[in-house]
PDB file of C-alpha atoms in Angstrom:
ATOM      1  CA  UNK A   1      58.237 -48.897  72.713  1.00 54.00           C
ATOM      2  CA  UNK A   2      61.619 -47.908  74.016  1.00 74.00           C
ATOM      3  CA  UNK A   3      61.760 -45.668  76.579  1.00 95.00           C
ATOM      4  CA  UNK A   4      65.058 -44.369  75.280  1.00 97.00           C
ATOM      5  CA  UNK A   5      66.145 -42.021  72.770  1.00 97.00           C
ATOM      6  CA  UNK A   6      69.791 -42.767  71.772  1.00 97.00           C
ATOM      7  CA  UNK A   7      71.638 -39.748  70.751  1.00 97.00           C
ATOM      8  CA  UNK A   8      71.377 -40.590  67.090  1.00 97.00           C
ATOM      9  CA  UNK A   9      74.002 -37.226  65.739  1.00 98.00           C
ATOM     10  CA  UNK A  10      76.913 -38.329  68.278  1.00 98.00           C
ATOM     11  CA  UNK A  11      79.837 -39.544  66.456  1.00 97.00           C
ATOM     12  CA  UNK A  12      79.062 -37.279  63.337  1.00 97.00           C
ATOM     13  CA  UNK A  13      77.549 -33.670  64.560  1.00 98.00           C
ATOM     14  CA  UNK A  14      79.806 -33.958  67.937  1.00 98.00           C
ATOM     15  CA  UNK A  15      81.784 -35.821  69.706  1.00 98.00           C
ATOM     16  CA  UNK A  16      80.859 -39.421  70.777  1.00 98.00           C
ATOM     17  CA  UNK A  17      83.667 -39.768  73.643  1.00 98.00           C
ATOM     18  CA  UNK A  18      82.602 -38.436  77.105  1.00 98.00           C
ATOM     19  CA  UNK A  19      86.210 -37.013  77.951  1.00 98.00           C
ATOM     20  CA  UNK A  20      86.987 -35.660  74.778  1.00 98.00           C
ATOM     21  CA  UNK A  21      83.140 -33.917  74.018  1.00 98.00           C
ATOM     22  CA  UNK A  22      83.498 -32.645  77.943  1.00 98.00           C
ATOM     23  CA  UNK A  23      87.273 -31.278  77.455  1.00 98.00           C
ATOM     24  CA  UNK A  24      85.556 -29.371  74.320  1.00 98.00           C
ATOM     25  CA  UNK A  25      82.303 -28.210  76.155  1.00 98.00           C
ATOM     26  CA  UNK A  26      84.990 -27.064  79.101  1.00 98.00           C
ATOM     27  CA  UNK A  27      87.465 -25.185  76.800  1.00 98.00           C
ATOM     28  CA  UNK A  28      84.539 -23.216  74.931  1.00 98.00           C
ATOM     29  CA  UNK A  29      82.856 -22.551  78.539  1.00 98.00           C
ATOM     30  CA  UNK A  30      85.946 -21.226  79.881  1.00 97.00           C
ATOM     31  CA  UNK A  31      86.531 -19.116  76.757  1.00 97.00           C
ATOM     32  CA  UNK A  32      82.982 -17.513  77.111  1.00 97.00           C
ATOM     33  CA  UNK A  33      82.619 -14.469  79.435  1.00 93.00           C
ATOM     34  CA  UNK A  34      79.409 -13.864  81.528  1.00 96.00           C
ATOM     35  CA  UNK A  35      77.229 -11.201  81.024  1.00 93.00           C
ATOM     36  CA  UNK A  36      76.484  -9.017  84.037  1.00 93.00           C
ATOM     37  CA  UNK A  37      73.610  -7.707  82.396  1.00 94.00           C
ATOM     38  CA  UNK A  38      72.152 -11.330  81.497  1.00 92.00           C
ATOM     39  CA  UNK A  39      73.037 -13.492  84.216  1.00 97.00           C
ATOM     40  CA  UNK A  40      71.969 -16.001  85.816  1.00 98.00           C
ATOM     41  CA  UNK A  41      69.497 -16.443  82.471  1.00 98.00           C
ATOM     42  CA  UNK A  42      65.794 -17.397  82.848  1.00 98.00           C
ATOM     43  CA  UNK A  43      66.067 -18.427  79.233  1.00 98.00           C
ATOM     44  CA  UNK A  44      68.623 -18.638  76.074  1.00 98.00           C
ATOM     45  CA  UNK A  45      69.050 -18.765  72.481  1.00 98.00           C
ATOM     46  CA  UNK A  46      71.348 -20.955  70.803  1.00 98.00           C
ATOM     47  CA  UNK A  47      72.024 -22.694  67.680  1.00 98.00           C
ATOM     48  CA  UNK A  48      71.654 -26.551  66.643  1.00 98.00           C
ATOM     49  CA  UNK A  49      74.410 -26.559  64.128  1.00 97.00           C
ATOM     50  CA  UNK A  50      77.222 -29.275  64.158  1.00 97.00           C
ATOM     51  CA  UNK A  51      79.863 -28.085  66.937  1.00 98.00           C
ATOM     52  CA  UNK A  52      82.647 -27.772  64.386  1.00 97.00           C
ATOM     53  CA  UNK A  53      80.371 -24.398  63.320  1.00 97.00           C
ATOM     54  CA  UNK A  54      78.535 -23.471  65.810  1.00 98.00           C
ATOM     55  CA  UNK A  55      79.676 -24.998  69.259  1.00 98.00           C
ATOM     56  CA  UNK A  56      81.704 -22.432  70.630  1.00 98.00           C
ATOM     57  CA  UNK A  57      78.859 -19.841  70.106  1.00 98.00           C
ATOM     58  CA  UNK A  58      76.901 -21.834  72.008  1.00 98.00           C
ATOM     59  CA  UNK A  59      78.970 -21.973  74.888  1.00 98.00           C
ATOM     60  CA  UNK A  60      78.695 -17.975  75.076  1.00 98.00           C
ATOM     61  CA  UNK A  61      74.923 -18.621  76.164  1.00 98.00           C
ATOM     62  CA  UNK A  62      75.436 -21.825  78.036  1.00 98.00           C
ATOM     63  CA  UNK A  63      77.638 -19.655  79.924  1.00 98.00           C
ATOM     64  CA  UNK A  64      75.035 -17.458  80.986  1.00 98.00           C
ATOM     65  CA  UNK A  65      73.180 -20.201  83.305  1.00 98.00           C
ATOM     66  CA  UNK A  66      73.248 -20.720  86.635  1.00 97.00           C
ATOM     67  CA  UNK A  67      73.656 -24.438  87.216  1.00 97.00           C
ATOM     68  CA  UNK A  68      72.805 -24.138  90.657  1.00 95.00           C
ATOM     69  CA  UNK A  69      69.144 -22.547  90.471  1.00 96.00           C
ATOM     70  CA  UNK A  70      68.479 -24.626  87.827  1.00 98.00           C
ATOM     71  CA  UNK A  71      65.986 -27.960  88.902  1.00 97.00           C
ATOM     72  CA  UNK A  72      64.378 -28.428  84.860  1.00 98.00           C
ATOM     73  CA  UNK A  73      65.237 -27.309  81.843  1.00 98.00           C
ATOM     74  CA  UNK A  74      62.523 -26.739  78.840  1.00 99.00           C
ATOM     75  CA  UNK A  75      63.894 -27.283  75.627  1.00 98.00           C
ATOM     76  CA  UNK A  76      61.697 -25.736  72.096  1.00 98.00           C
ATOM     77  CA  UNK A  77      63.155 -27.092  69.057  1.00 98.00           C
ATOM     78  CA  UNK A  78      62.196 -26.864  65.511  1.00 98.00           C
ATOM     79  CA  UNK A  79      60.956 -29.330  63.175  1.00 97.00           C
ATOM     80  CA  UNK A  80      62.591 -29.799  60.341  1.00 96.00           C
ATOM     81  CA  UNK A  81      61.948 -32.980  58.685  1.00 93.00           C
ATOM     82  CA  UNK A  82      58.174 -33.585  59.453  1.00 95.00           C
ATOM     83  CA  UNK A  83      55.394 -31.217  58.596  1.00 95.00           C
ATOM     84  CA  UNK A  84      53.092 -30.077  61.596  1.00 97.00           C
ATOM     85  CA  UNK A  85      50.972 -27.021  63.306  1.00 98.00           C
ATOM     86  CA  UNK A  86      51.760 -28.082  66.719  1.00 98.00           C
ATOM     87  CA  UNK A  87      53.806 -28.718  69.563  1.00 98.00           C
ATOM     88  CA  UNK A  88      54.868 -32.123  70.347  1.00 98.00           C
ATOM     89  CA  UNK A  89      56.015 -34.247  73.069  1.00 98.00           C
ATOM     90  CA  UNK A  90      58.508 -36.980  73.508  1.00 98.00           C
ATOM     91  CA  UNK A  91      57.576 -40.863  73.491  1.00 97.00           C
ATOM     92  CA  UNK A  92      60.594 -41.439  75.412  1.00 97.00           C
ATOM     93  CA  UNK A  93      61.566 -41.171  78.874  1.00 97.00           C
ATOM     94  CA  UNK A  94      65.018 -40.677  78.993  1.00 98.00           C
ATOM     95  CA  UNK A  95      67.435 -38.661  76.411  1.00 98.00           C
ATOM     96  CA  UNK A  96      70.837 -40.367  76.026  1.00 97.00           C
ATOM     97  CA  UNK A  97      74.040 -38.731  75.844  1.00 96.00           C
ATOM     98  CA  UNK A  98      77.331 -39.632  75.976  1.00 98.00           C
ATOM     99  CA  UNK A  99      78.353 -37.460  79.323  1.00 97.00           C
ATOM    100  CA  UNK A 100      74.733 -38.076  81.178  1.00 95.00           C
ATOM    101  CA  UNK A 101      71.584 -39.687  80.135  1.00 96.00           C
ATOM    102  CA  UNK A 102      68.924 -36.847  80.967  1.00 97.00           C
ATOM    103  CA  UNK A 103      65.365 -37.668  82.327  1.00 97.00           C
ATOM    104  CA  UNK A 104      61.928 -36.437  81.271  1.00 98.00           C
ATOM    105  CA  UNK A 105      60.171 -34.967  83.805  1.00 98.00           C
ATOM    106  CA  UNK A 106      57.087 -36.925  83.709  1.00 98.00           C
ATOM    107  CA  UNK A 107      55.064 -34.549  85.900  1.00 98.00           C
ATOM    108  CA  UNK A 108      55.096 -31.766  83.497  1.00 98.00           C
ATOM    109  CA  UNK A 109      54.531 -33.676  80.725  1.00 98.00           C
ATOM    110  CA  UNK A 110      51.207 -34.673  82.128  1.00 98.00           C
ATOM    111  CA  UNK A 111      50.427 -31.402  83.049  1.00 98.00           C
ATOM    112  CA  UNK A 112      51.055 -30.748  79.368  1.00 98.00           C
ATOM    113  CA  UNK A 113      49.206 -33.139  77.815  1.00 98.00           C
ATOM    114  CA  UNK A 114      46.043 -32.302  80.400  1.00 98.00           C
ATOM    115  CA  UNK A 115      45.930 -28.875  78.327  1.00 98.00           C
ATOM    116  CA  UNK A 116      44.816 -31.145  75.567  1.00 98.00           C
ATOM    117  CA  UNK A 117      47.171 -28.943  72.868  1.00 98.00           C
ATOM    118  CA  UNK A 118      50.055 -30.921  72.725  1.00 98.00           C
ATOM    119  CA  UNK A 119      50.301 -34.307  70.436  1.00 98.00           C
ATOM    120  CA  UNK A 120      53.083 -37.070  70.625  1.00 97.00           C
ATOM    121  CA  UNK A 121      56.197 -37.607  68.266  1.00 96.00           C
ATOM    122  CA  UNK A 122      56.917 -40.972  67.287  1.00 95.00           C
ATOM    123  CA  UNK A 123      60.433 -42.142  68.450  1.00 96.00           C
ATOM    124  CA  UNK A 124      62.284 -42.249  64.675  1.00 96.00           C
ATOM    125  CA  UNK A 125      60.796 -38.684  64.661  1.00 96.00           C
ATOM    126  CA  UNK A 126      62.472 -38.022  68.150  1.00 97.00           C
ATOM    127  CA  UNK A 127      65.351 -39.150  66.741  1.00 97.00           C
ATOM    128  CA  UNK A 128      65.801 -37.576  63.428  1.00 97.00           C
ATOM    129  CA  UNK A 129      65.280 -34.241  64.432  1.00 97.00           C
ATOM    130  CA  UNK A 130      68.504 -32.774  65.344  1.00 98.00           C
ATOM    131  CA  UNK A 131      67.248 -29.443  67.028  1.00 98.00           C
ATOM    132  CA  UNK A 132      66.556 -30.821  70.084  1.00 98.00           C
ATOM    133  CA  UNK A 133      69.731 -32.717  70.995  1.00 98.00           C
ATOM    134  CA  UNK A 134      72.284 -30.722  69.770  1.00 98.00           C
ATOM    135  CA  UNK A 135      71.734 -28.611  72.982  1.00 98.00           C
ATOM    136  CA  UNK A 136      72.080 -31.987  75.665  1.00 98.00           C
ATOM    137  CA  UNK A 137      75.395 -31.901  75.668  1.00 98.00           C
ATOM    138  CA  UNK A 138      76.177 -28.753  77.047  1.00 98.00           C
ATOM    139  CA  UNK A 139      73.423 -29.410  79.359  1.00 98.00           C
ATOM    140  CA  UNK A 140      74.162 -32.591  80.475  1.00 98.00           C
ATOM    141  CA  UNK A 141      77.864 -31.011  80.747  1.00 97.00           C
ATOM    142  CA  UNK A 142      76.883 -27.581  82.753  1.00 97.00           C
ATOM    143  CA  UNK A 143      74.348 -29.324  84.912  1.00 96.00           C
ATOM    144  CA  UNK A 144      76.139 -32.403  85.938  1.00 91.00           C
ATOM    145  CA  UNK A 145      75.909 -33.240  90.003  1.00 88.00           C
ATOM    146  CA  UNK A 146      76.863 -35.845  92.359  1.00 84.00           C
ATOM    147  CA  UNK A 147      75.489 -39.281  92.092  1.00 82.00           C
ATOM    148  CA  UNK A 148      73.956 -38.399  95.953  1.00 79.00           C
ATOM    149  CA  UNK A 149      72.263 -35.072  94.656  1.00 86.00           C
ATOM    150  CA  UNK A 150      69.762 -34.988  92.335  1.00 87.00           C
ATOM    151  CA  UNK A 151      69.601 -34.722  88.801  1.00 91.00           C
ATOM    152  CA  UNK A 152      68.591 -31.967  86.799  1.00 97.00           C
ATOM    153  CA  UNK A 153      64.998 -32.669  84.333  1.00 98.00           C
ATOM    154  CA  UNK A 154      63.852 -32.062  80.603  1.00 98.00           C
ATOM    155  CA  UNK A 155      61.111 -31.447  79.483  1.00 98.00           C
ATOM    156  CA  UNK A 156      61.693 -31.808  75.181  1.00 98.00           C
ATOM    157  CA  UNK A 157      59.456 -30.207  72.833  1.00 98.00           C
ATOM    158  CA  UNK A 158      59.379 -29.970  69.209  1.00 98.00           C
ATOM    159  CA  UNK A 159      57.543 -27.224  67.892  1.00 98.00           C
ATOM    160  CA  UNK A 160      56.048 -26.849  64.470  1.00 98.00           C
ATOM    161  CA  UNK A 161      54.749 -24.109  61.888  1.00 98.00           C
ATOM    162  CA  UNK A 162      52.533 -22.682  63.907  1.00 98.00           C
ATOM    163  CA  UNK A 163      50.122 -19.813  63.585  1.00 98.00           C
ATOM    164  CA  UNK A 164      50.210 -16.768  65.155  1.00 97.00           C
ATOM    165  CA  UNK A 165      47.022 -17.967  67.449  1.00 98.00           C
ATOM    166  CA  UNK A 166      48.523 -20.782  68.554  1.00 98.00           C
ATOM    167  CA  UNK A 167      52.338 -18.883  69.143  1.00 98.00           C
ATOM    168  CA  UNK A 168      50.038 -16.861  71.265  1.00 98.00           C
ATOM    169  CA  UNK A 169      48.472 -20.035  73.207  1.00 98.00           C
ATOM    170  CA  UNK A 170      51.221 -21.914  73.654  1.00 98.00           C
ATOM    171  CA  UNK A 171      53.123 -18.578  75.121  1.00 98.00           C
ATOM    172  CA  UNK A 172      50.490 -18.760  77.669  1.00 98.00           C
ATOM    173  CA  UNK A 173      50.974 -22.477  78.412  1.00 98.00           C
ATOM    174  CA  UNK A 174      54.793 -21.877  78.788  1.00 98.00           C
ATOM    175  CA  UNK A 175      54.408 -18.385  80.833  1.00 98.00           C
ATOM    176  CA  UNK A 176      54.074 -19.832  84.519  1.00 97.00           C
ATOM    177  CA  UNK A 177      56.859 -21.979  83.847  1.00 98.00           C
ATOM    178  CA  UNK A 178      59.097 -19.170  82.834  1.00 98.00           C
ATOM    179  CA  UNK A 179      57.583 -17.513  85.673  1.00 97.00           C
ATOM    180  CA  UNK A 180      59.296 -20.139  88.004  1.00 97.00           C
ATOM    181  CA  UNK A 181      63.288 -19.280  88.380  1.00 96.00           C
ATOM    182  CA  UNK A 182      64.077 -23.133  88.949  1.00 97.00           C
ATOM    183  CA  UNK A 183      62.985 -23.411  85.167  1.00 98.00           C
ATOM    184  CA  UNK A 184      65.647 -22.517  82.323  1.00 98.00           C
ATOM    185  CA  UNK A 185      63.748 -22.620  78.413  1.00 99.00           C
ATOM    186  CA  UNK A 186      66.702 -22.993  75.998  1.00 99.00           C
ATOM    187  CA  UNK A 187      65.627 -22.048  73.026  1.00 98.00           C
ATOM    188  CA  UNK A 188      67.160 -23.666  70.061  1.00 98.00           C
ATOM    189  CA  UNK A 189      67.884 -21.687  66.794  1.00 98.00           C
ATOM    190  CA  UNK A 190      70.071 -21.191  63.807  1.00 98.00           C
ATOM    191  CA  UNK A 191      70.378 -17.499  62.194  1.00 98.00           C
ATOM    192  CA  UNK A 192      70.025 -17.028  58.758  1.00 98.00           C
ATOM    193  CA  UNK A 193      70.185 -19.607  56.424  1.00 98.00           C
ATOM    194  CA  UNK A 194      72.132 -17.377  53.060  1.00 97.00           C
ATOM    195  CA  UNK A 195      72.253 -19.274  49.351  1.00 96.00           C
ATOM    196  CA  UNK A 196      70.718 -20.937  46.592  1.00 96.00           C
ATOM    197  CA  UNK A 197      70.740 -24.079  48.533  1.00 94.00           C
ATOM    198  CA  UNK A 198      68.469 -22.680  51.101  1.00 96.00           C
ATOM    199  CA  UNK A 199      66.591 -21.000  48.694  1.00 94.00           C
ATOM    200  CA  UNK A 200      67.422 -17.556  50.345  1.00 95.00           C
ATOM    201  CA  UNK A 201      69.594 -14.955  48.335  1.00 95.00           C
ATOM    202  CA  UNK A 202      68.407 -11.324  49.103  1.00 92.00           C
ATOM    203  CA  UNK A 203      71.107  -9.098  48.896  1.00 94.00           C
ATOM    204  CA  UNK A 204      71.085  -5.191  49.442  1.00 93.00           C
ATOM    205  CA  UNK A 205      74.353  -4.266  47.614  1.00 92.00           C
ATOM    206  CA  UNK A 206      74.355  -1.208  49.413  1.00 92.00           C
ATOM    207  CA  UNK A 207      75.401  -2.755  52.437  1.00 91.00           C
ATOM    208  CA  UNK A 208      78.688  -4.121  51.281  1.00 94.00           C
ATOM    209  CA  UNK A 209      79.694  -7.999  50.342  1.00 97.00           C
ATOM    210  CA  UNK A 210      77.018 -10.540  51.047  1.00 97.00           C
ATOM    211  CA  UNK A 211      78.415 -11.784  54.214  1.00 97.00           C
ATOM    212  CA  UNK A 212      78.093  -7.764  56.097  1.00 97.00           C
ATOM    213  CA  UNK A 213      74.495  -7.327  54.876  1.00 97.00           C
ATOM    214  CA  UNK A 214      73.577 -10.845  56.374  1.00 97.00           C
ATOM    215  CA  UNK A 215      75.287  -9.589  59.171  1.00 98.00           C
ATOM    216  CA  UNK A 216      72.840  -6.516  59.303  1.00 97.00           C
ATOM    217  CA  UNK A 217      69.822  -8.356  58.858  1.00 98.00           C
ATOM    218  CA  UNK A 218      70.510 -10.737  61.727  1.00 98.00           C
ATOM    219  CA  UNK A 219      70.977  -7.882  63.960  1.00 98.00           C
ATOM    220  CA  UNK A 220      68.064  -6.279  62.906  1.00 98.00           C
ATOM    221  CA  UNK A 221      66.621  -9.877  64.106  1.00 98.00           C
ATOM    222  CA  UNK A 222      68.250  -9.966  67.440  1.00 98.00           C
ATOM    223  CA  UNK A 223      67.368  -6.194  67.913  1.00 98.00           C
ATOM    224  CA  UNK A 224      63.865  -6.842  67.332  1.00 98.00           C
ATOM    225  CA  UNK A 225      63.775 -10.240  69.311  1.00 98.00           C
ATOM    226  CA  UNK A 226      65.353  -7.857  72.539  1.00 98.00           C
ATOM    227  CA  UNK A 227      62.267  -5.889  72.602  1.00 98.00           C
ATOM    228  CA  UNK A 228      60.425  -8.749  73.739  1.00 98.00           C
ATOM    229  CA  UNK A 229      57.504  -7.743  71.577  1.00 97.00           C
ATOM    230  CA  UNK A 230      56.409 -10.788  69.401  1.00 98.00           C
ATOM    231  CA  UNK A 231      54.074  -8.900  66.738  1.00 97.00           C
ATOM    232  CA  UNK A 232      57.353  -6.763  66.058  1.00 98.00           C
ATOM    233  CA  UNK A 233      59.686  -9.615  65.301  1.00 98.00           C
ATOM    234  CA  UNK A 234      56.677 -11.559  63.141  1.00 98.00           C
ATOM    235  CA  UNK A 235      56.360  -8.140  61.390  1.00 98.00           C
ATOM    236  CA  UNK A 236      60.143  -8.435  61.167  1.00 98.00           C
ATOM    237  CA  UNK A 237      59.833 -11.956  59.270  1.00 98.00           C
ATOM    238  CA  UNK A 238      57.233 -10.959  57.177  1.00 97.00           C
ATOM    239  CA  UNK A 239      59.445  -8.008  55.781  1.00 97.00           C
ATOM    240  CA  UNK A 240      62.681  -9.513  55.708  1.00 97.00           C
ATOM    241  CA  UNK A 241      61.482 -13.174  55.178  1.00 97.00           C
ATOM    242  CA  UNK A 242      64.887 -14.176  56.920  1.00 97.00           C
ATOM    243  CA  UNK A 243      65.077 -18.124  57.433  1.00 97.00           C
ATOM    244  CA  UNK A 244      65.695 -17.822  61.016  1.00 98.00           C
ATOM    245  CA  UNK A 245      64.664 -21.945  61.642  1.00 97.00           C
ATOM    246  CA  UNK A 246      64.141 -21.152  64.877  1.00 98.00           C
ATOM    247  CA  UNK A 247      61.252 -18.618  64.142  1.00 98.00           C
ATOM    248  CA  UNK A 248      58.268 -20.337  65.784  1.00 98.00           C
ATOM    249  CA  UNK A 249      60.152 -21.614  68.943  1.00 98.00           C
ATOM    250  CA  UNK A 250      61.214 -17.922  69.561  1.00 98.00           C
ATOM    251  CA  UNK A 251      58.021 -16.437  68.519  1.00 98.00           C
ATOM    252  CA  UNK A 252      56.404 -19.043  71.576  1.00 98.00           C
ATOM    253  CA  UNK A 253      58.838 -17.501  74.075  1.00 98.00           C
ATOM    254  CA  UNK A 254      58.119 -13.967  73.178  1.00 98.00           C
ATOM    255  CA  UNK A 255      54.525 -14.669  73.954  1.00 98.00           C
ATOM    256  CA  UNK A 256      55.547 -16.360  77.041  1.00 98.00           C
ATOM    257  CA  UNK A 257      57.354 -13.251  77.991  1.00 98.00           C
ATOM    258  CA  UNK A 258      54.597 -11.187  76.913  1.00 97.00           C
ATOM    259  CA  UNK A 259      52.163 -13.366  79.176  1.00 97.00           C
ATOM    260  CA  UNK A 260      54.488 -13.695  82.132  1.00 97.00           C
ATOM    261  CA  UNK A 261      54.866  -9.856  82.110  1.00 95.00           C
ATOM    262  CA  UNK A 262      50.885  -9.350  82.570  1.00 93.00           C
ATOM    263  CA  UNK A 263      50.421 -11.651  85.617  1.00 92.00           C
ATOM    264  CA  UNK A 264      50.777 -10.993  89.084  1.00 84.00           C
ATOM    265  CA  UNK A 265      53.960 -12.808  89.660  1.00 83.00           C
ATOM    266  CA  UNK A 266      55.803 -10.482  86.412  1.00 84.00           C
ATOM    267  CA  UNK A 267      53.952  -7.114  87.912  1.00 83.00           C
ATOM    268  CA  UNK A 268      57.203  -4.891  88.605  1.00 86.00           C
ATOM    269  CA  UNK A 269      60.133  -7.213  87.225  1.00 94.00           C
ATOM    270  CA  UNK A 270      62.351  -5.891  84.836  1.00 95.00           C
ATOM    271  CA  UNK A 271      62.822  -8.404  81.974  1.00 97.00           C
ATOM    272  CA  UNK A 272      65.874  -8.134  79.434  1.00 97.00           C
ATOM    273  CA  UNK A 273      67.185  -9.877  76.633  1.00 98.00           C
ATOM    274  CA  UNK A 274      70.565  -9.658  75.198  1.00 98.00           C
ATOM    275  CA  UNK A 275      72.824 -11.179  72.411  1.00 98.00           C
ATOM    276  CA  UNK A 276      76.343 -11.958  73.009  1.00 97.00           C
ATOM    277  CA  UNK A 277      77.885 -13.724  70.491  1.00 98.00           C
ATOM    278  CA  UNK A 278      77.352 -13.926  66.710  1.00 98.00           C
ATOM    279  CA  UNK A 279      78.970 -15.903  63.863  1.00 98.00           C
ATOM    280  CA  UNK A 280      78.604 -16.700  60.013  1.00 98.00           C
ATOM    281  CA  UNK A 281      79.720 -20.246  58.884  1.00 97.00           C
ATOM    282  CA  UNK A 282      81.540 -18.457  56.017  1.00 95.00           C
ATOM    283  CA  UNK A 283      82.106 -14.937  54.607  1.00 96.00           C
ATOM    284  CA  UNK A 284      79.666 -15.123  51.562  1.00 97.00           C
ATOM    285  CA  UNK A 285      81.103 -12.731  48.830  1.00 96.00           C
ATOM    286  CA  UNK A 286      79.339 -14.850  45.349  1.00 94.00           C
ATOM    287  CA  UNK A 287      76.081 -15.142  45.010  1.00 93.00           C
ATOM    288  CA  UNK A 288      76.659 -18.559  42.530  1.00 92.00           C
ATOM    289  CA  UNK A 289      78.933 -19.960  44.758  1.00 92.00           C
ATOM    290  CA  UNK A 290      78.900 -19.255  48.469  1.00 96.00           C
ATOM    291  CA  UNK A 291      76.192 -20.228  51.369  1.00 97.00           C
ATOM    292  CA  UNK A 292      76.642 -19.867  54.876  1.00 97.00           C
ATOM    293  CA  UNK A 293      74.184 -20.320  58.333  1.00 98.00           C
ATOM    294  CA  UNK A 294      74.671 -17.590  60.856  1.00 98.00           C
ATOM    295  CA  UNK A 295      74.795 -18.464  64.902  1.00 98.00           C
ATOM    296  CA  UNK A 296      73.709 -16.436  67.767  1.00 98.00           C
ATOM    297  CA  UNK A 297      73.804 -16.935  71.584  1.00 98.00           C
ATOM    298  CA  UNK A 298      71.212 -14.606  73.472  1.00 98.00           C
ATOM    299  CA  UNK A 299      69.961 -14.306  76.780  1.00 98.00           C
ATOM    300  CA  UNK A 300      66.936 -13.299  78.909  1.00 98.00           C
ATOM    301  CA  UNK A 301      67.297 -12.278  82.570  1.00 98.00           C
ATOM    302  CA  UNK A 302      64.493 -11.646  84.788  1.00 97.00           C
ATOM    303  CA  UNK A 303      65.149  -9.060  87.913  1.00 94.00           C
ATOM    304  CA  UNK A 304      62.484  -8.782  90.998  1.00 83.00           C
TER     305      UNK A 304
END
């Protein structure tokens, strides 16, 4: 088995050419501003889209990070192409990219795999699923050091439909990793998903066109997810059945949150998360004819 996983979306989803990808990561960096009340992040939210819709939103939470406390970075994707009620691990060891191949830290994984709860994906699986490596090149970009220093870590994991049990247990698997400020858990997420294509067309006329009440509802989302309360933004779901893609990756980092607050090493920190930057991939005004995806970029801070 290769221990490689070739970035299988470059050419078509971004940009294949190292200068020209890095000129674009650089330009939407430089455009983003930092968030006094989020920075340096612990974690962030941000979406998987192609760049041409949502890479500049993602810069806004890339921009939140502190490359230089940074040692590993955890990365919770959805699955969307295979069906499963569990978290699962790379078969690779190393995640290309066209600005820096990006290495699996191996010692995690084992200590992973030792809680016996995590299974293994199955390297066309790796490498159909989109969620994951839409977010390595701003990583590889924003963490990139000299050849003499070394090298930032992943640590890739796909996460499926999960349960609310096991959103609870894997929250406590990931809490003394969050708990560790060398860590950063991007969390990767699209907004809503709005049209007959995706099978999603609530409406509240009251509101306005289309496009302003999906606007509301995401907020509503993002409002919730900033109380860092995970039974209020699964209540949230339930009501609002939003297709936030994202759902069960964030609904794992709530509970990490949750968990990390209650031990020893979260007694007395004050824990926020914010949202910075939201877009829509088009103004829906037609229920027949018009779809769009929305994009956020959030981030959680943790002060001593």
């Amino acid at each position: 088995m290769s221990k490689y996983r070739k970035a299988s979306h470059a050419g078509s989803w971004y940009l294949s050419s190292k200068s020209d990808l890095k000129k674009q990561l650089n330009t939407w960096l430089a455009n983003a501003s930092v968030d006094a009340e989020t920075y340096p992040a612990r974690a962030i939210i941000a979406p998987h889209a192609g760049y041409a819709y949502c890479g500049e939103c993602g810069g806004y939470a890339y921009r939140q990070v502190d490359p230089s406390r940074v040692k590993r970075v955890f990365i919770l994707g959805p699955s969307h192409f295979v069906r499963m009620d569990y978290c699962a691990l790379s078969s690779a060891e190393v995640y290309q990219n066209p600005i820096m191949d990006l290495e699996i830290d191996q010692k995690i994984y084992d200590e992973l795999k030792a809680t016996g709860r995590f299974e293994t994906m199955k390297l066309h699986v790796d490498e159909e699923e989109h969620s994951i490596e839409m977010h390595l090149p701003y990583i590889a970009k924003i963490m990139e050091r000299p050849p003499d220093q070394k090298q930032v870590t992943i640590v890739p994991v796909l996460v499926g439909a999960l349960p609310p049990e096991k959103e609870v247990e894997y929250g406590q698997i990931f809490a003394k990793y969050l708990a560790d400020p060398e860590n950063l858990f991007v969390i990767s997420s699209d907004f809503c998903h709005w049209g007959k294509r995706f099978r999603y067309i609530h409406y509240d006329k009251s509101h306005g066109p289309i496009h302003k009440f999906i606007h509301k509802l995401d907020k509503q989302g993002m409002d919730t997810i900033s109380k860092l309360e995970p039974h209020a933004f699964s209540e949230y779901l339930k009501t609002t059945q939003n297709t936030i893609c994202g759902r069960y990756p964030i609904c794992v980092l709530l509970n990490a949150i949750k968990s990390f607050r209650s031990s020893i090493n979260g007694n007395g920190c004050r824990m926020q998360m914010r949202f910075i930057k939201y877009v829509q991939s088009g103004q829906c005004t037609d229920v027949e004819e018009h779809s769009s995806v929305s994009y956020a970029a959030g981030a959680f801070v943790v002060r001593q």
